[in-house]
Coordinates of C-alpha atoms in Angstrom, one line a residue:
M810 CA 121.4 218.4 87.0
K811 CA 118.3 217.7 89.0
L812 CA 115.4 215.3 88.4
S813 CA 112.1 216.2 89.9
T814 CA 108.9 214.2 89.3
G815 CA 106.4 216.7 90.4
Y816 CA 103.3 215.2 92.2
V817 CA 102.6 211.6 91.2
R818 CA 100.8 208.6 92.7
A819 CA 103.3 206.3 94.4
S820 CA 102.0 203.5 92.1
G821 CA 103.3 205.4 89.0
Y822 CA 106.6 206.8 90.3
A823 CA 108.9 204.5 88.3
H824 CA 107.4 205.4 85.0
K825 CA 107.5 209.1 85.8
V826 CA 111.2 208.9 86.9
R827 CA 112.1 207.2 83.6
R828 CA 110.1 209.7 81.5
V829 CA 111.6 212.7 83.2
L830 CA 115.1 211.3 83.0
F831 CA 114.7 210.6 79.3
A832 CA 113.6 214.3 78.8
L833 CA 116.5 215.7 80.9
T834 CA 119.2 213.7 79.2
K835 CA 118.0 213.6 75.6
G836 CA 121.1 213.8 73.3
K837 CA 123.5 213.7 76.3
V838 CA 123.5 209.9 77.1
E839 CA 122.5 206.7 75.3
P840 CA 118.9 205.5 75.9
K841 CA 120.3 202.3 77.4
E842 CA 122.0 204.4 80.1
V843 CA 118.8 206.1 80.9
V844 CA 117.0 202.8 81.3
R845 CA 119.9 201.5 83.5
A846 CA 120.1 204.6 85.7
S847 CA 116.3 204.9 86.1
A848 CA 116.1 201.3 87.2
E849 CA 118.9 201.8 89.7
L850 CA 117.2 204.9 91.1
N851 CA 113.8 203.3 91.1
Q852 CA 115.1 200.4 93.2
R853 CA 116.5 202.8 95.8
I854 CA 113.2 204.8 95.8
F855 CA 111.2 201.5 96.2
E856 CA 113.4 200.6 99.3
E857 CA 112.7 204.1 100.7
F858 CA 109.0 203.7 100.1
Q859 CA 109.0 200.4 102.1
R860 CA 111.0 202.1 104.9
L861 CA 108.5 205.0 105.0
G862 CA 105.4 202.9 104.7
V863 CA 104.3 204.5 101.4
A864 CA 101.1 203.0 100.0
K865 CA 100.3 202.8 96.3
E866 CA 97.5 205.4 96.5
D867 CA 99.7 207.9 98.4
V868 CA 101.0 210.9 96.4
V869 CA 104.7 211.5 96.3
R870 CA 107.2 214.1 94.9
I871 CA 110.7 212.9 94.3
A872 CA 113.8 215.0 93.6
I873 CA 117.4 214.0 93.2
E874 CA 120.6 215.6 91.8
F875 CA 122.8 213.8 89.3
T876 CA 125.8 214.3 87.1
I877 CA 126.8 212.8 83.8
E878 CA 130.3 211.4 83.8
D879 CA 131.8 209.6 80.8
G880 CA 128.4 209.0 79.4
K881 CA 127.1 207.5 82.7
I882 CA 124.4 209.0 85.0
V883 CA 125.7 209.2 88.5
W884 CA 123.1 209.8 91.3
N885 CA 123.8 212.0 94.3
Y886 CA 121.8 209.8 96.7
E887 CA 122.4 212.3 99.6
S888 CA 120.3 214.8 97.7
L889 CA 117.4 212.3 97.3
S890 CA 114.2 214.0 98.6
I891 CA 110.9 212.1 98.8
E892 CA 107.8 214.0 99.9
V893 CA 104.9 211.7 100.9
Y894 CA 101.3 212.8 101.1
K895 CA 99.2 210.0 102.6
K896 CA 95.8 209.4 101.1
S897 CA 94.4 208.8 104.6
E898 CA 95.7 212.2 105.7
E899 CA 94.1 213.8 102.6
E900 CA 90.7 212.3 103.6
K901 CA 91.1 213.5 107.2
L902 CA 92.1 217.0 105.9
A903 CA 89.2 217.1 103.5
K904 CA 86.8 216.2 106.4
A905 CA 88.4 218.7 108.7
M906 CA 88.0 221.4 106.0
E907 CA 84.3 220.5 105.6
E908 CA 83.8 220.9 109.3
V909 CA 85.7 224.3 109.3
E910 CA 83.5 225.5 106.4
E911 CA 80.3 224.4 108.2
R912 CA 81.3 226.2 111.3
E913 CA 82.3 229.3 109.4
K914 CA 78.9 229.3 107.7
E915 CA 77.1 228.9 111.1
L916 CA 79.2 231.7 112.5
E917 CA 78.3 234.0 109.6
E918 CA 74.6 233.2 110.1
K919 CA 74.9 234.0 113.8
I920 CA 76.8 237.2 113.1
K921 CA 74.1 238.2 110.6
A922 CA 71.4 237.6 113.2
L923 CA 73.3 239.7 115.7
E924 CA 73.7 242.5 113.2
D925 CA 70.0 242.4 112.5
V926 CA 69.3 242.7 116.3
A927 CA 71.8 245.5 116.6
L928 CA 70.1 247.4 113.7
R929 CA 66.7 247.0 115.3
L930 CA 68.1 248.2 118.6
K931 CA 69.7 251.2 116.9
K932 CA 66.4 252.0 115.3
L933 CA 64.7 251.8 118.7
I934 CA 67.4 254.0 120.3
D935 CA 66.9 256.5 117.5
E936 CA 63.1 256.5 118.1
L937 CA 63.7 256.9 121.9
L938 CA 66.0 259.8 121.4
E939 CA 63.4 261.4 119.1
K940 CA 60.7 261.0 121.7
I941 CA 63.0 262.5 124.4
E942 CA 63.7 265.5 122.2
E943 CA 60.0 265.9 121.6
L944 CA 59.4 265.8 125.3
K945 CA 62.1 268.3 126.0
Q946 CA 60.7 270.6 123.4
E947 CA 57.2 270.3 124.8
H948 CA 58.5 270.8 128.3
T949 CA 60.5 273.9 127.2
S950 CA 57.5 275.3 125.4
L951 CA 55.3 274.7 128.4
K952 CA 57.8 276.6 130.6
L953 CA 57.9 279.4 128.1
R954 CA 54.1 279.6 128.1
A955 CA 54.0 279.5 131.8
E956 CA 56.4 282.3 132.1
E957 CA 54.3 284.5 129.8

C-alpha cells in the first residue's frame, strides 16, 4: 500500500499523515496501531525536515509505501519521498511571473504599434501604386493622342 499526503504545509504534515493512514487502514488494523505507526513515521519525517531545512510555512508532499504484517504497519523507508516547495521560492517565482507578464504586455503593445505603422505604410504604398498607375495611364493616353 502507499500513503500520500498530497500538498500540505509543513506545519500540518503530522496530522495529515495520521488522517490519511487512518483512512487507508480502516478495518485492517487496530486504531492503536495507526497511532503508533503514524508517530513512528512522523518522527522520521521530522528528522528529514531538519536535514533538508524545511520551514513550517513551506509546502510539502510526502509519499511512502507500507505493508501490513500480523496486524502491524511496516514502513518501507527506502520508498519515502518528500517533495519540498519553499515559501521563499514561491515568492520569487510569483515576482518573476509578474515581471514576465509585464514584459509580455509591453511586447504586445510594441507589436500593436508596429502593426499600426505597417498598416499605415501599406495604405501609403497602395496610394503610391494607384498614383503610378494613373500616371502611366495619363502618359499612355498622351502618347496615343500624340500619335493620332
